[in-house]
Amino acid sequence: YGTFTRTFLTMFETLFANWGPPCRVVVENISEWFSLFFLCYRCVLGFAVLNVVNAVFVQQTMKTASSDEELAFKQKERDVALYTRKVKKLFMTMDSSGDGTINKEEFAKLVNSPMLKFWMGQLELEYHDLMSLFEFLDNGDGEITLMEFIDGAGRLKGG
C-alpha cells in the first residue's frame, strides 16, 4: 500500500478476483474489521460490474436475435420469389399455345410426360393423379391461368 497508485492497483486486483492476499495482509496487520470492508466492497462492486457486463451481453444478443428474424423474413421472401419464378417457368412450358392459359387438352398431352413429373418433383408438389391435379388447379372454367397455377402450386406445397 503506502501510495495512492498502489492502493488503487490493490483495489483493482481486489475487484477482479485476487482479493485474498490484500485482505489477509490488512486483516493480520491492522484489524479484523477490514475483512467486512473487503467482503462488502467485493460483493457490491463485483455484482455491479457483473450485472453491467451481463446487461451488455443480453442487449447484444437481443439485437442479434431481432436481426436474425429480419434476415429469416427476407430469406423467406427470396425463397417465395424464386419458387414463383420456377412455377411461372413450368407454366410457360406447359402452355403450348402461348395464350396464357392451360386448357384440359394441353394438360392431357403433358400427363404422361416425364418432364412434367420432373418439374413437379423439383417444385416439391405432391400429386397422385395428374388429371385430378388439373381439376384442383382449375377454378371451374376449364382453363388454368398463371395466377390459378401459382396459387394452386402454393396450396399443394402447403404454403
Coordinates of C-alpha atoms in Angstrom, one line a residue:
Y1 CA 0.0 0.0 0.0
G2 CA 1.7 3.2 1.0
T3 CA 0.8 5.3 -2.1
F4 CA -2.4 6.2 -3.9
T5 CA -1.4 4.3 -7.0
R6 CA -0.5 1.1 -5.1
T7 CA -3.8 1.3 -3.2
F8 CA -5.7 1.9 -6.5
L9 CA -3.9 -1.2 -8.0
T10 CA -4.8 -3.3 -4.9
M11 CA -8.4 -2.3 -5.1
F12 CA -8.4 -3.1 -8.8
E13 CA -7.0 -6.6 -8.1
T14 CA -9.5 -7.0 -5.3
L15 CA -12.4 -6.2 -7.7
F16 CA -11.2 -8.7 -10.3
A17 CA -10.6 -11.9 -8.3
N18 CA -7.3 -11.6 -6.4
W19 CA -8.8 -10.2 -3.3
G20 CA -7.5 -12.9 -0.8
P21 CA -3.9 -11.7 -0.3
P22 CA -4.6 -8.0 0.2
C23 CA -7.4 -8.8 2.6
R24 CA -5.2 -11.1 4.7
V25 CA -2.4 -8.5 4.9
V26 CA -4.8 -5.8 6.1
V27 CA -6.6 -8.2 8.5
E28 CA -3.4 -9.6 10.0
N29 CA -1.6 -6.2 10.3
I30 CA -4.3 -3.7 11.0
S31 CA -7.7 -5.1 12.1
E32 CA -10.1 -7.9 11.5
W33 CA -12.8 -5.4 10.8
F34 CA -11.3 -4.7 7.4
S35 CA -12.5 -8.2 6.4
L36 CA -16.0 -6.8 6.4
F37 CA -14.9 -3.9 4.2
F38 CA -13.3 -6.3 1.7
L39 CA -16.3 -8.6 1.6
C40 CA -18.7 -5.7 1.1
Y41 CA -16.5 -4.0 -1.5
R42 CA -16.1 -7.2 -3.4
C43 CA -19.7 -8.2 -3.3
V44 CA -21.2 -4.8 -4.1
L45 CA -18.8 -3.8 -6.9
G46 CA -18.3 -7.3 -8.2
F47 CA -22.0 -7.8 -8.6
A48 CA -22.5 -4.4 -10.1
V49 CA -19.8 -4.9 -12.7
L50 CA -21.1 -8.4 -13.5
N51 CA -24.6 -7.0 -13.9
V52 CA -23.5 -4.3 -16.3
V53 CA -21.5 -6.8 -18.3
N54 CA -24.4 -9.2 -18.4
A55 CA -26.8 -6.4 -19.5
V56 CA -24.5 -5.6 -22.4
F57 CA -24.4 -9.2 -23.5
V58 CA -28.1 -9.6 -23.2
Q59 CA -28.7 -6.4 -25.2
Q60 CA -26.3 -7.5 -27.9
T61 CA -28.0 -10.9 -28.0
M62 CA -31.4 -9.4 -28.4
K63 CA -30.2 -7.1 -31.1
T64 CA -28.7 -10.1 -33.0
A65 CA -31.9 -12.1 -32.5
S66 CA -34.1 -9.4 -33.9
S67 CA -31.7 -9.1 -36.8
D68 CA -31.9 -12.8 -37.4
E69 CA -35.7 -12.6 -37.6
E70 CA -35.4 -9.9 -40.2
L71 CA -32.8 -12.0 -42.2
A72 CA -35.1 -15.0 -41.9
F73 CA -38.1 -13.0 -43.2
K74 CA -36.0 -11.6 -46.1
Q75 CA -34.8 -15.1 -46.9
K76 CA -38.4 -16.4 -46.9
E77 CA -39.4 -13.6 -49.3
R78 CA -36.5 -14.6 -51.6
D79 CA -37.5 -18.2 -51.5
V80 CA -41.1 -17.4 -52.3
A81 CA -39.9 -15.2 -55.3
L82 CA -37.6 -18.0 -56.5
Y83 CA -40.4 -20.6 -56.2
T84 CA -42.8 -18.3 -58.1
R85 CA -40.3 -17.9 -60.9
K86 CA -40.0 -21.7 -61.1
V87 CA -43.7 -22.1 -61.2
K88 CA -44.0 -19.5 -63.9
K89 CA -41.4 -21.3 -66.0
L90 CA -43.3 -24.6 -65.6
F91 CA -46.5 -22.8 -66.6
M92 CA -44.9 -21.3 -69.7
T93 CA -43.5 -24.7 -70.6
M94 CA -46.9 -26.3 -70.2
D95 CA -48.7 -23.5 -72.1
S96 CA -48.0 -24.9 -75.6
S97 CA -50.5 -22.5 -77.3
G98 CA -48.9 -19.4 -75.6
D99 CA -52.3 -17.8 -74.8
G100 CA -51.6 -17.6 -71.1
T101 CA -53.9 -20.4 -70.1
I102 CA -53.6 -24.1 -70.0
N103 CA -56.7 -26.0 -71.1
K104 CA -57.6 -29.6 -70.4
E105 CA -56.3 -30.7 -73.8
E106 CA -52.8 -29.1 -73.3
F107 CA -52.7 -30.5 -69.8
A108 CA -53.7 -34.0 -71.0
K109 CA -50.8 -34.0 -73.5
L110 CA -48.4 -33.5 -70.7
V111 CA -49.8 -36.0 -68.2
N112 CA -47.5 -38.8 -69.3
S113 CA -44.6 -36.5 -69.9
P114 CA -41.5 -37.3 -67.8
M115 CA -40.6 -33.6 -68.0
L116 CA -43.8 -32.6 -66.2
K117 CA -43.2 -35.2 -63.5
F118 CA -39.6 -33.9 -63.1
W119 CA -40.8 -30.3 -62.8
M120 CA -43.4 -31.2 -60.3
G121 CA -40.8 -33.0 -58.2
Q122 CA -38.5 -30.0 -58.5
L123 CA -41.2 -27.8 -57.2
E124 CA -42.0 -30.2 -54.3
L125 CA -45.5 -30.6 -55.5
E126 CA -47.1 -33.9 -54.4
Y127 CA -49.6 -35.4 -56.8
H128 CA -51.1 -38.8 -57.4
D129 CA -53.3 -38.4 -60.4
L130 CA -52.4 -35.6 -62.8
M131 CA -55.8 -35.2 -64.3
S132 CA -57.3 -34.7 -60.9
L133 CA -54.5 -32.1 -60.4
F134 CA -56.0 -30.1 -63.3
E135 CA -59.3 -30.1 -61.6
F136 CA -57.7 -29.0 -58.3
L137 CA -55.9 -26.1 -60.0
D138 CA -58.8 -25.0 -62.2
N139 CA -61.4 -22.6 -60.8
G140 CA -64.2 -24.3 -62.8
D141 CA -63.9 -22.5 -66.2
G142 CA -61.9 -25.3 -67.9
E143 CA -58.7 -23.4 -68.1
I144 CA -55.8 -22.7 -65.7
T145 CA -54.4 -19.2 -65.7
L146 CA -51.0 -18.3 -64.4
M147 CA -52.4 -17.0 -61.1
E148 CA -54.5 -20.1 -60.6
F149 CA -51.4 -22.2 -61.3
I150 CA -49.3 -20.2 -58.8
D151 CA -52.0 -20.3 -56.1
G152 CA -52.7 -24.0 -56.6
A153 CA -48.9 -24.8 -56.5
G154 CA -48.7 -22.9 -53.2
R155 CA -51.6 -24.9 -51.8
L156 CA -50.2 -28.2 -53.0
K157 CA -46.8 -27.3 -51.4
G158 CA -48.5 -26.3 -48.2
G159 CA -47.5 -22.6 -48.2

